[in-house]
Short mmCIF file of C-alpha atoms in Angstrom, two decimals:
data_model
loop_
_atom_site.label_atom_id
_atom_site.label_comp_id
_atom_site.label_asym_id
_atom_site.label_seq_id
_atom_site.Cartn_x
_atom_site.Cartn_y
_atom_site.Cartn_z
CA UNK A 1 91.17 -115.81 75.04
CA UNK A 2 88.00 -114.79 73.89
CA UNK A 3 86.36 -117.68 75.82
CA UNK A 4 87.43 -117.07 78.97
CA UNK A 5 84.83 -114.35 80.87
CA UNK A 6 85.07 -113.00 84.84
CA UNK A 7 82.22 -112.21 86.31
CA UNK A 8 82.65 -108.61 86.85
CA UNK A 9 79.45 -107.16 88.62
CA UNK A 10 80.26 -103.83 90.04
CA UNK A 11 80.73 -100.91 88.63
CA UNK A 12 84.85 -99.66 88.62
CA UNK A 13 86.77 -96.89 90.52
CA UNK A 14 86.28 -93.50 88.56
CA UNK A 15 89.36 -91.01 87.63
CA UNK A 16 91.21 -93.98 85.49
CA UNK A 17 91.65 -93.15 81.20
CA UNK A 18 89.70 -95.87 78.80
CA UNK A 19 92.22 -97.57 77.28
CA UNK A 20 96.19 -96.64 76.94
CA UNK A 21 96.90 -93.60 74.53
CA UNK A 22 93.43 -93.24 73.69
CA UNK A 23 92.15 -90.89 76.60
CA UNK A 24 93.98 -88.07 77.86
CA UNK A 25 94.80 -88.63 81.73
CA UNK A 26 92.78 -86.71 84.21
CA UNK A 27 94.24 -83.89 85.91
CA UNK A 28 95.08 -85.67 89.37
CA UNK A 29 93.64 -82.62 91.09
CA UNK A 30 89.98 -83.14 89.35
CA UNK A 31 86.86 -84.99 91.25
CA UNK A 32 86.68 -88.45 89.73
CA UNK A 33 83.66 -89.05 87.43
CA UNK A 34 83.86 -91.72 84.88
CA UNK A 35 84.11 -95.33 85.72
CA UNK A 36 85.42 -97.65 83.27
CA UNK A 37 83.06 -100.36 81.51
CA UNK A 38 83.19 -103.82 82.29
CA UNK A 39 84.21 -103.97 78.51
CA UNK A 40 87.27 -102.30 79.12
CA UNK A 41 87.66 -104.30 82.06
CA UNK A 42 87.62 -107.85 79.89
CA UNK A 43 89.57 -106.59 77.21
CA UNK A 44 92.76 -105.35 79.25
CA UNK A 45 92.58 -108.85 81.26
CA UNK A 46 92.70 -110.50 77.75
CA UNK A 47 95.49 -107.88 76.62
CA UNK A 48 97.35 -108.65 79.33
CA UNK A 49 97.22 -112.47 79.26
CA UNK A 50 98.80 -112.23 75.37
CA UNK A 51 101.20 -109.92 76.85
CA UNK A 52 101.90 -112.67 79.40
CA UNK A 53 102.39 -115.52 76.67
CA UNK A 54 105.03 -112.99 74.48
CA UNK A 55 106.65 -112.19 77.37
CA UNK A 56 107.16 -115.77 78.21
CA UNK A 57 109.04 -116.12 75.29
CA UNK A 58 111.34 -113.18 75.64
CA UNK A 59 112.22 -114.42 79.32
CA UNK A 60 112.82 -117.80 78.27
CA UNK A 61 115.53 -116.40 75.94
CA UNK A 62 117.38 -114.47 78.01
CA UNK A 63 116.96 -115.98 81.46
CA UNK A 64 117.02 -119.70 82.76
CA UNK A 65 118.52 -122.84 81.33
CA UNK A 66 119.41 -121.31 77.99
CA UNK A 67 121.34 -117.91 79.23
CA UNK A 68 122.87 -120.96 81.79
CA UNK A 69 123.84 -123.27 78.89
CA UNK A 70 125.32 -119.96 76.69
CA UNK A 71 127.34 -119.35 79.99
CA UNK A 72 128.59 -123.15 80.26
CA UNK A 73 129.38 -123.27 76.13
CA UNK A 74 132.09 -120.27 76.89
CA UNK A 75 133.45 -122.14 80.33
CA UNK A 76 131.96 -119.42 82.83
CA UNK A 77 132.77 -120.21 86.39
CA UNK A 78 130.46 -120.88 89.04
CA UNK A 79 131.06 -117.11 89.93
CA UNK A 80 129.48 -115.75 86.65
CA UNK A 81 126.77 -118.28 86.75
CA UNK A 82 125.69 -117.33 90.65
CA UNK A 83 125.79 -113.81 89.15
CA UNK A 84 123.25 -114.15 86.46
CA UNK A 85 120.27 -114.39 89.65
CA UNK A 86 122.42 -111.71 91.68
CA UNK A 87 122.50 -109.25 89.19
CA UNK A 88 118.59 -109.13 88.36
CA UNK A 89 117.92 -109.56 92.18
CA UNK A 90 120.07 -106.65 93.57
CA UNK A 91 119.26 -103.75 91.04
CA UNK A 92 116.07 -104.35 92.87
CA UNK A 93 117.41 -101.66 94.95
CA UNK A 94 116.90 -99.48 92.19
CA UNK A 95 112.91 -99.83 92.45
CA UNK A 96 112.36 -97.70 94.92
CA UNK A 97 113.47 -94.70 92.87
CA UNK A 98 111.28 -96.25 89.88
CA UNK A 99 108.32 -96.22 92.00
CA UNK A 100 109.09 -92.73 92.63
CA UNK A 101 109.41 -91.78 89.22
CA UNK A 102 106.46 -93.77 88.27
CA UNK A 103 104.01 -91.59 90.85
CA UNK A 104 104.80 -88.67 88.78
CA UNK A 105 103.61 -89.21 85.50
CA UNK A 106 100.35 -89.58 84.64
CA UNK A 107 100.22 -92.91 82.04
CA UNK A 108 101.31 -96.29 83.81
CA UNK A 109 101.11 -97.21 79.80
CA UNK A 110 103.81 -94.52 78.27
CA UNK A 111 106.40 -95.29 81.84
CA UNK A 112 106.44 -99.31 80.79
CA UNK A 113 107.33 -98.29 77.45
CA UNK A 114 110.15 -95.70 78.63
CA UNK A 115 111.68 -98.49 81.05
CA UNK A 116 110.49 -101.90 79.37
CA UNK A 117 111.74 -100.59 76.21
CA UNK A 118 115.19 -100.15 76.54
CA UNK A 119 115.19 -103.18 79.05
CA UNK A 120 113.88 -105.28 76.06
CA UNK A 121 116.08 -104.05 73.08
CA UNK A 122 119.62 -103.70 75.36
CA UNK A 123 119.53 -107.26 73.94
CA UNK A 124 120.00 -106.79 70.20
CA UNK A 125 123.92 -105.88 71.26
CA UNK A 126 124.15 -109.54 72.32
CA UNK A 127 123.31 -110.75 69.20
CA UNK A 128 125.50 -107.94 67.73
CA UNK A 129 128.10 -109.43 70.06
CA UNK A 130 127.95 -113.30 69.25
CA UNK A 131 128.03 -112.28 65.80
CA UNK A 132 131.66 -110.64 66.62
CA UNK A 133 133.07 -113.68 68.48
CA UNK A 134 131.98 -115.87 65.51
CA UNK A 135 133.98 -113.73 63.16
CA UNK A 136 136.86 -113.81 65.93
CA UNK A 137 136.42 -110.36 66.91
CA UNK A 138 136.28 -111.17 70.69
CA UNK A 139 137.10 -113.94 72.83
CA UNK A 140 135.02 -116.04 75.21
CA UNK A 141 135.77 -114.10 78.58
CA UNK A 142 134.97 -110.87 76.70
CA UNK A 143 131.67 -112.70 75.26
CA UNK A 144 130.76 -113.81 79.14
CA UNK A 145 131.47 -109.88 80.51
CA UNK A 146 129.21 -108.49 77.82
CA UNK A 147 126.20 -110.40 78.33
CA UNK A 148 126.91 -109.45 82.30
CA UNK A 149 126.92 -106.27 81.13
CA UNK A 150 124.05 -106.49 79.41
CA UNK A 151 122.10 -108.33 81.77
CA UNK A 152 122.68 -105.51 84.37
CA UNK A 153 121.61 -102.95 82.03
CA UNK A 154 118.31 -104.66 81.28
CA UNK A 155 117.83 -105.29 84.84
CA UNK A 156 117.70 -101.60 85.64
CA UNK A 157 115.42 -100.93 83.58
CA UNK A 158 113.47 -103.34 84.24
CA UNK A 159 113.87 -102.40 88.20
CA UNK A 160 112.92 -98.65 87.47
CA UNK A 161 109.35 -100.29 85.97
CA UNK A 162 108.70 -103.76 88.10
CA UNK A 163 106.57 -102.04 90.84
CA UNK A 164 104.71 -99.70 88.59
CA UNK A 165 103.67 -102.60 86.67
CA UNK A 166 102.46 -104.19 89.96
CA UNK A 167 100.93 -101.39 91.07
CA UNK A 168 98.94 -101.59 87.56
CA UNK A 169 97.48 -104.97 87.57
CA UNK A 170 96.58 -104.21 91.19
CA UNK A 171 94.45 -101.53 89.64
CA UNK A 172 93.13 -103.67 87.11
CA UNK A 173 92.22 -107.12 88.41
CA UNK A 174 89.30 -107.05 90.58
CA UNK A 175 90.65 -108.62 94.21
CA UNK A 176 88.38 -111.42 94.19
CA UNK A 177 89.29 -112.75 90.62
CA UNK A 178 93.27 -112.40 91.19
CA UNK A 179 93.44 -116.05 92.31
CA UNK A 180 92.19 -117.01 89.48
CA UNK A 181 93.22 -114.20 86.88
CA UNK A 182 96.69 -114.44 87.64
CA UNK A 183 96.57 -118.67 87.69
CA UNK A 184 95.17 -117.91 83.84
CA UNK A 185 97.24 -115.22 83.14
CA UNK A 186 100.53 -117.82 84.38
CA UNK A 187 99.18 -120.91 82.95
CA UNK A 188 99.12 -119.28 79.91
CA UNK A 189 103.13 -118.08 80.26
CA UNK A 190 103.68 -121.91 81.17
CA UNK A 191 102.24 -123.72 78.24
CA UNK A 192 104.63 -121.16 76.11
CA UNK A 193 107.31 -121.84 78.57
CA UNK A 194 106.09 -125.75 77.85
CA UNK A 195 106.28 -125.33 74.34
CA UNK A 196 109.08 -122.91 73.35
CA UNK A 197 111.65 -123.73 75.76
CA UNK A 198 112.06 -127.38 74.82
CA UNK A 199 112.23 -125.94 70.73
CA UNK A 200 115.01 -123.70 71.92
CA UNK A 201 116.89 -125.79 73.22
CA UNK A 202 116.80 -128.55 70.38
CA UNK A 203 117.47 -125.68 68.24
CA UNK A 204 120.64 -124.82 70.33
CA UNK A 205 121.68 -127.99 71.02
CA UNK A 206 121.81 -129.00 67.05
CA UNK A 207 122.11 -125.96 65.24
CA UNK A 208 124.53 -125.96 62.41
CA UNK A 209 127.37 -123.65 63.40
CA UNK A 210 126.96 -124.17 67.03
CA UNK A 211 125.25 -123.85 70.47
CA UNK A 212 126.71 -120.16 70.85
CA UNK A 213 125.56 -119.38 67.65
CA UNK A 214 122.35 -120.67 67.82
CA UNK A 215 121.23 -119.05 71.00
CA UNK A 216 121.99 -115.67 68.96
CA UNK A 217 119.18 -116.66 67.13
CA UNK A 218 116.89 -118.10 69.62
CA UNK A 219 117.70 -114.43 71.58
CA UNK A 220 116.64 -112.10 68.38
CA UNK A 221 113.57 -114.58 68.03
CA UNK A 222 112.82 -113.51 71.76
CA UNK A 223 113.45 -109.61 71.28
CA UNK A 224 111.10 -110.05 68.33
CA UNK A 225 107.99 -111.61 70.92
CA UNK A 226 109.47 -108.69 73.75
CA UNK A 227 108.21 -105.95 71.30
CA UNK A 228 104.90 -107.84 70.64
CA UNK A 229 104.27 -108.43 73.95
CA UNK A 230 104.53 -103.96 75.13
CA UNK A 231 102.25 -103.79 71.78
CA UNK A 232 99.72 -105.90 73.63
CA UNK A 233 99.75 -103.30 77.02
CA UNK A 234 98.51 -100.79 74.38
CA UNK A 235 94.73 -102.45 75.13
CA UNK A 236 95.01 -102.26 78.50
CA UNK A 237 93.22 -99.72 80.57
CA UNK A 238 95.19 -97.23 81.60
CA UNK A 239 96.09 -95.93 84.84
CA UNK A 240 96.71 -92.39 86.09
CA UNK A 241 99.10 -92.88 89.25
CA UNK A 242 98.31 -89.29 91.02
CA UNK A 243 94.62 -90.07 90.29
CA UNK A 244 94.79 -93.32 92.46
CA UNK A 245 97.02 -91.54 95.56
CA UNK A 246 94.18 -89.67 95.97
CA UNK A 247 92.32 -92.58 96.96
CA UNK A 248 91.59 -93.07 100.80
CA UNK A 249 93.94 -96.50 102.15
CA UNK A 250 90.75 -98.43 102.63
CA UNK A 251 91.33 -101.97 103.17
CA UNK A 252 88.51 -103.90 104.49
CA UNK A 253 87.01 -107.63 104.85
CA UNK A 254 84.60 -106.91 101.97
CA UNK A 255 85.95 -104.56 99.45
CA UNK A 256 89.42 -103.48 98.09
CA UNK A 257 90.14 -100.28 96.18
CA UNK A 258 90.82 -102.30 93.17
CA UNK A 259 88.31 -101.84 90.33
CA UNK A 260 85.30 -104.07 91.30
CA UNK A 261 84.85 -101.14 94.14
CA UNK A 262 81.34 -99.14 93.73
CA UNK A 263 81.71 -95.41 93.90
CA UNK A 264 79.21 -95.49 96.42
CA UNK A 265 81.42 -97.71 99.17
CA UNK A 266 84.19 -95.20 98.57
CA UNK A 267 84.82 -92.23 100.94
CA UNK A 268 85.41 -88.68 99.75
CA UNK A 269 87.84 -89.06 98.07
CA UNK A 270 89.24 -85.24 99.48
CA UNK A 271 89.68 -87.01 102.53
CA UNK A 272 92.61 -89.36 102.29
CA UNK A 273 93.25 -90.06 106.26
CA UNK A 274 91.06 -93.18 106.44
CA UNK A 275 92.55 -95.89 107.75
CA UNK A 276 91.88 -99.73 108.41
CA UNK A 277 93.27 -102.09 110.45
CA UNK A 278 95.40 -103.10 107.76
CA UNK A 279 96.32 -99.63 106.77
CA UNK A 280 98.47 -97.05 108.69
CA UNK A 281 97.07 -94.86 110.21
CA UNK A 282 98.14 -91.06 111.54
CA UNK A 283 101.10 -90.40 109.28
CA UNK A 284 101.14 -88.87 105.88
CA UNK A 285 104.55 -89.97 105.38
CA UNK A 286 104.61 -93.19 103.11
CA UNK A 287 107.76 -93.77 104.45
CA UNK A 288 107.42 -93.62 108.37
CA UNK A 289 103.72 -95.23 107.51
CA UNK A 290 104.95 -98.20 106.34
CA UNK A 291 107.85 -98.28 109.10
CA UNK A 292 104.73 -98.53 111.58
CA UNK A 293 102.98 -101.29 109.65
CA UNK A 294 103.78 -104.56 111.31
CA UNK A 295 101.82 -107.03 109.19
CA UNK A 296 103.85 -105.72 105.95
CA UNK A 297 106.89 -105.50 107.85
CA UNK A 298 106.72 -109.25 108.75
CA UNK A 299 106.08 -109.87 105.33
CA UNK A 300 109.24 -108.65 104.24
CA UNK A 301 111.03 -110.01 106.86
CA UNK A 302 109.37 -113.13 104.99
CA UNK A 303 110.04 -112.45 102.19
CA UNK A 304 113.30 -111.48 102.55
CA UNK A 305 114.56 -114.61 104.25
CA UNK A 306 112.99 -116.70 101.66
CA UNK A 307 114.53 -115.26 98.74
CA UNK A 308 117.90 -115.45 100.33
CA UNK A 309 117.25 -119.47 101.02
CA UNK A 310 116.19 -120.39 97.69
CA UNK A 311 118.73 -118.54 95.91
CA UNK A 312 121.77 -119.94 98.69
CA UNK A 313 121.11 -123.02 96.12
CA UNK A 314 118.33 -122.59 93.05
CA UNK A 315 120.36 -120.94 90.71
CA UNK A 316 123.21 -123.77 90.90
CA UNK A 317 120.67 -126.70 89.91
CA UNK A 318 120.88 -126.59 86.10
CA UNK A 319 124.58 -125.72 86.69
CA UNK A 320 124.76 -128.87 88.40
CA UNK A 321 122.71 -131.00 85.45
CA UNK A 322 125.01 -129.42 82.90
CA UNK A 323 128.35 -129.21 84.80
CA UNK A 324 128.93 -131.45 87.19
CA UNK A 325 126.55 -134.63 85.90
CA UNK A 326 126.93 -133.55 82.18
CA UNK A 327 123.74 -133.38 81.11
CA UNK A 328 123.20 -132.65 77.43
CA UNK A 329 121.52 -129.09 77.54
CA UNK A 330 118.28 -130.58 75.71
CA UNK A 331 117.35 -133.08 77.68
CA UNK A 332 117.78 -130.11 80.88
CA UNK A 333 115.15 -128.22 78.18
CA UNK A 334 113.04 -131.15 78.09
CA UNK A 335 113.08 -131.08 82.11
CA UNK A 336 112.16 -127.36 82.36
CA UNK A 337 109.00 -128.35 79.85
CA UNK A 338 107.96 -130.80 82.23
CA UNK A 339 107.82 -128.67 85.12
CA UNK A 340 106.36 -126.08 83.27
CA UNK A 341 103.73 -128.54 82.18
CA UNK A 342 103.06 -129.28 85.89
CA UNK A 343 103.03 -125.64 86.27
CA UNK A 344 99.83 -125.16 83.92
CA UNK A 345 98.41 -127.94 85.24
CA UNK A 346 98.29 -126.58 89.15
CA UNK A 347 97.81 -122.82 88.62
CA UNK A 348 94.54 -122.35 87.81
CA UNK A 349 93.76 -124.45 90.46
CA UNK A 350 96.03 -123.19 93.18
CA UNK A 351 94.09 -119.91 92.31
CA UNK A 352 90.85 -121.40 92.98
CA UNK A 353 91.89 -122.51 95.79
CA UNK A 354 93.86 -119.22 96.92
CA UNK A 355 90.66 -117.11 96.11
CA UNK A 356 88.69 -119.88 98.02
CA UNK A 357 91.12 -120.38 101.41
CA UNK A 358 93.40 -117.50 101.19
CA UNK A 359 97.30 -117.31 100.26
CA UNK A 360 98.70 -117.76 103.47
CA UNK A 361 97.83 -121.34 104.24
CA UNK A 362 98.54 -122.55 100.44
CA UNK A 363 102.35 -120.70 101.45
CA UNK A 364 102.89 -122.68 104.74
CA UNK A 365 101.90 -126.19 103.46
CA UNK A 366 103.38 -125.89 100.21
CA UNK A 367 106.41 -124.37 101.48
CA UNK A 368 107.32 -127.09 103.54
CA UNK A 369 107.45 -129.21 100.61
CA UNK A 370 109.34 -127.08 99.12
CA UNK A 371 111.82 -126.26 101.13
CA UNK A 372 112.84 -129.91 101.55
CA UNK A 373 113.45 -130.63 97.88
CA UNK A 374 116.91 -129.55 97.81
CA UNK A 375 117.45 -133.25 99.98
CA UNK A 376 116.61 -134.33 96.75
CA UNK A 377 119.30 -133.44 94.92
CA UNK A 378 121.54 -135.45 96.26
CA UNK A 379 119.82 -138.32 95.49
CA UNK A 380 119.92 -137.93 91.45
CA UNK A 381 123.37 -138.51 89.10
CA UNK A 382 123.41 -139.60 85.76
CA UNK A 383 122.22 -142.85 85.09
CA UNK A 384 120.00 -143.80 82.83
CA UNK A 385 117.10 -144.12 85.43
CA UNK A 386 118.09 -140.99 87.16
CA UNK A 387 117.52 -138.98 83.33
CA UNK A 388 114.36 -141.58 82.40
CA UNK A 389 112.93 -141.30 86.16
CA UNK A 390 113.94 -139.45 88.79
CA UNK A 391 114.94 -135.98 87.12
CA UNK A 392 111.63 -135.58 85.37
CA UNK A 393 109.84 -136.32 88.49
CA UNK A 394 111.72 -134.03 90.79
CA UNK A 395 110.94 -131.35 87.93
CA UNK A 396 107.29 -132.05 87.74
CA UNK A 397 107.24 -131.73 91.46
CA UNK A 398 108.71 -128.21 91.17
CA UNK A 399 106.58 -127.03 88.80
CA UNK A 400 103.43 -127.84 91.09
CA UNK A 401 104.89 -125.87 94.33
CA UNK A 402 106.36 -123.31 92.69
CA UNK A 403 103.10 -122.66 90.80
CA UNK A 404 101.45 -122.47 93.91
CA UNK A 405 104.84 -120.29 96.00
CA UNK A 406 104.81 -117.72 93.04
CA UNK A 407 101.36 -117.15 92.49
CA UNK A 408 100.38 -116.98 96.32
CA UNK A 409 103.45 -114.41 97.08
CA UNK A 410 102.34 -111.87 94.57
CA UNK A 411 98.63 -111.92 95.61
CA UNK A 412 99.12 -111.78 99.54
CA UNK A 413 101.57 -108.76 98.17
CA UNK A 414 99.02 -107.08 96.51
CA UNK A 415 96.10 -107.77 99.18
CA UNK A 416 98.34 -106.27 102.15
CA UNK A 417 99.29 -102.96 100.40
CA UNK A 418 97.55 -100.16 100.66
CA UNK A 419 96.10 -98.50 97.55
CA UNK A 420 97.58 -95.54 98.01
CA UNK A 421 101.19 -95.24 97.28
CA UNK A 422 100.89 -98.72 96.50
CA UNK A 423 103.82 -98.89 94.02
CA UNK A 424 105.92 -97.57 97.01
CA UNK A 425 104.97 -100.58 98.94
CA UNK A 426 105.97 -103.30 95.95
CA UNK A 427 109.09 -101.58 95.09
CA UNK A 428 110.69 -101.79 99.09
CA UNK A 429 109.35 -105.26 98.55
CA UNK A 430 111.06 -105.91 95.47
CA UNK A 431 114.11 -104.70 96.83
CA UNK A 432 114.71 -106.26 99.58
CA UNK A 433 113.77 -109.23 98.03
CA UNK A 434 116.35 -108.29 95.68
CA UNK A 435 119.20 -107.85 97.60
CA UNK A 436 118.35 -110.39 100.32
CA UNK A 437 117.98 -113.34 97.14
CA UNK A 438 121.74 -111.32 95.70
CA UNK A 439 123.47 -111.99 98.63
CA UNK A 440 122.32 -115.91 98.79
CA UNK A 441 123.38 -116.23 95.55
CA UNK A 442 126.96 -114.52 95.96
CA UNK A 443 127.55 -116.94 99.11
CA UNK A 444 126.24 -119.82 97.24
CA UNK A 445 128.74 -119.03 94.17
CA UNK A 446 131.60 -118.71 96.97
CA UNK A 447 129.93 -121.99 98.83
CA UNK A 448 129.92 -124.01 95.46
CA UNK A 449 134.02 -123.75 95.26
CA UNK A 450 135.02 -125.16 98.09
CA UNK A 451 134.81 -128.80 98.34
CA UNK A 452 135.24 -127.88 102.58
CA UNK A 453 131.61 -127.18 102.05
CA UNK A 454 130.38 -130.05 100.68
CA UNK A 455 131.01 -128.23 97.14
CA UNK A 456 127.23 -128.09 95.51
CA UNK A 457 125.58 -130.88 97.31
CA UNK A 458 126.87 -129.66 100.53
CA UNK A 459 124.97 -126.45 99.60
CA UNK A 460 121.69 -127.91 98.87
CA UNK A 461 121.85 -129.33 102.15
CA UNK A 462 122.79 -125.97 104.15
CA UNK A 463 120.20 -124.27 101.73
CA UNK A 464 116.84 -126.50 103.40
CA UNK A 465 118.02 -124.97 107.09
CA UNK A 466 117.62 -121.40 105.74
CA UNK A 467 114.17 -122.28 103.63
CA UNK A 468 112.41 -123.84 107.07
CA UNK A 469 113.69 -121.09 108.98
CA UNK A 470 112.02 -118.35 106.59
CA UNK A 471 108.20 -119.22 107.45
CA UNK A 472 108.52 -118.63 110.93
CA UNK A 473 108.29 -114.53 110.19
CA UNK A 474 105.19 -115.44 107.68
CA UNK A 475 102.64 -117.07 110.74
CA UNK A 476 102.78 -113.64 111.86
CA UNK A 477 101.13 -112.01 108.78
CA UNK A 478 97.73 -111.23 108.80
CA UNK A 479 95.69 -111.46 105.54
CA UNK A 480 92.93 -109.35 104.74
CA UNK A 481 90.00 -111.44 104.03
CA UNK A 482 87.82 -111.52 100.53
#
């Protein structure tokens, strides 16, 4: 990554440590002093790009097509399969109390390795636990609760860190690079989401004692990249979270309170009551603060909706492939490359564009687009044009609007928050996002069994009314300008 450079100009906000464990945080009661060198600045945006690609693989081993396929090889029903997006979506809830936890330490570093850590290694029992059911020690429905099980666990912990992590890269990426940092940063995750997941699932599909005992391996390969990948957050600079709630909630056309800010455009940083027009103003209360802040409210409302639409049907399209159509799980592997090859391909320049134009617009157009595909669904079976054609195309098409969805989301997230508290903000975000997405995907599961509905196809089709209807709260939110 050495190649890649941002043009980072300005000097950074003071009162953060150099780089993770090597500084001792300052006291959040002291006055600010040192700023961080642009150095520093490159090296953690390089850090956390690697940490991006090893992360990649861990998610592709435990998420997606491949935790869908393990499901399918021990004949899960539709119920279990709806539940592997519920469960990560409604322990959401939980990130409220880890943004609360996270303002009171003093290392954003050490808190992702107390809650990514155990999130990351829950998964060894997994392994433990295909080992037993290929010795006969358990059975299949036993095998299907204890990855549930396991998935929840994970997904705690990995709620009680999500917004602190946010929060973080807020810190760290200047505001007028995050277009294009984070299009890097998720190209990069794509190409080894290009690359790996297409391997995995040839090694699943012909492994020599089986599929269930070849995504054992695939899974300890992917605990084995999760550990790499909280090494890499090591070389990041670190954050001190009661240092930055002492910064005023300043958000204005020209600056952010991000780290391209100059000490000299900051206010005293005693006095924490100024306000913008995108802050809240009056109330010291995070709480009743961000009950009074309309633009984020409509967000969520956005937000909200939109992760209840896609999830009514997204999770039960590789169920569908592999199920009902019968799809041999690599060629469904092979699909997922291709759309994450059209994924690379789009996000750098969807961030270009977003830093250029702003996230809202890119979110409206798109989203139309995308919130018709599920028509096309019904259009695609199993013929041998459908496999050669028409699925590979409707993947590739995927992977360049949800490139452009995903990466816009996050950034008009992190442009609308405040900076103080700010983890606050993307945890009530995150959850109901989480339980709003949960509760599509427990009615689509229910949907999906009835053949009154329609059975699957009949929920792609209810699942487009719900997507439209979910950018109507989103032309009310205001973006703050670069």
């Amino acid at each position: 990554m050495d190649s890649v450079e941002f043009d980072i100009d300005a000097p950074l906000v003071p009162g953060i440590t150099k780089v993770a464990g090597q500084e001792t945080a300052i006291s959040p009661t002291a006055k600010p002093k040192t700023p961080i060198t642009k150095d520093a600045i490159r090296t953690s945006l390089r850090a956390s790009t690697i940490d991006g690609a090893f992360a990649a693989v861990y998610t592709i081993t435990t998420t997606g097509i491949l935790l869908s396929n393990f499901l399918v090889e021990l004949h899960a029903s539709p119920v279990a399969i709806g539940m592997l997006t519920s469960i990560p979506m409604l322990v959401n809830l939980i990130q409220p109390v880890g943004a609360y936890l996270s303002e009171r330490i003093t290392s954003r570093f050490r808190y992702s390795l107390w809650t990514n850590g155990p999130a990351r290694l829950v998964w060894l029992i997994l392994v433990l636990g295909i080992v037993a059911f290929s010795w006969g020690l358990v059975n299949s429905h036993q095998l299907v609760i204890l990855t549930l099980g396991i998935l929840l666990v994970s997904n705690v912990f990995n709620g009680l860190g999500g917004a602190s992590w946010l929060s973080w890269m807020a810190q760290i990426v200047p505001r007028r690079l995050r277009g294009r940092y984070f299009g890097l940063r998720n190209s990069v995750a794509s190409l080894t989401n290009l690359i790996c997941v297409a391997l995995a699932g040839i090694a699943i599909s012909k492994w020599y004692s089986g599929a269930i005992q070849g995504y054992g391996v695939v899974v300890f390969v992917g605990i084995l990249a999760a550990i790499i990948s909280l090494g890499c957050q090591y070389f990041q600079v670190d954050i001190n979270p009661q240092q930055q709630n002492t910064l005023p909630d300043q958000i204005s056309e020209n600056k952010a309170l991000s780290i391209e800010a100059v000490d000299s455009d900051l206010p005293n940083t005693e006095n924490t009551e100024t306000n913008s027009d995108l802050a809240l103003s009056g109330d010291s209360s995070t709480g009743k603060s961000i009950l009074k802040d309309f633009n984020f409210l409509m967000f969520l409302l956005y937000f909200g909706l939109w992760m209840f639409a896609v999830n009514l049907g997204a999770p039960f399209f590789n169920y569908y492939l592999l199920d009902t159509l019968d799809i041999d799980v690599s060629w469904v592997t092979i699909y997922g490359s291709l759309r994450a090859g059209a994924t690379l391909v789009m996000l750098i320049l969807w961030g270009k564009l977003a830093d250029k134009i702003g996230n809202r617009p890119i979110l409206l157009i798109v989203g139309l687009v995308l919130a018709l595909t599920p028509l096309l669904w019904l259009l695609v079976g199993n013929s041998p044009l459908d496999i050669w054609v028409w699925l590979p195309l409707l993947h590739i098409l995927l992977g360049v609007t949800w490139a452009a969805i995903d990466l816009c989301n996050n950034n008009i997230q992190l442009g609308i928050a405040p900076a103080r508290h700010q983890a606050i903000y993307f945890a009530i975000a995150a959850a109901v996002a989480g339980v709003s997405g949960a509760l599509g995907t427990t009615i689509g599961g229910f949907v999906a069994e009835f053949s009154i509905y329609g059975g699957l196809l009949g929920l792609f089709a209810i699942s487009v009314i719900f997507r439209l209807a979910a950018f109507i709260p989103l032309l009310f939110v205001r973006e703050p300008k670069h």
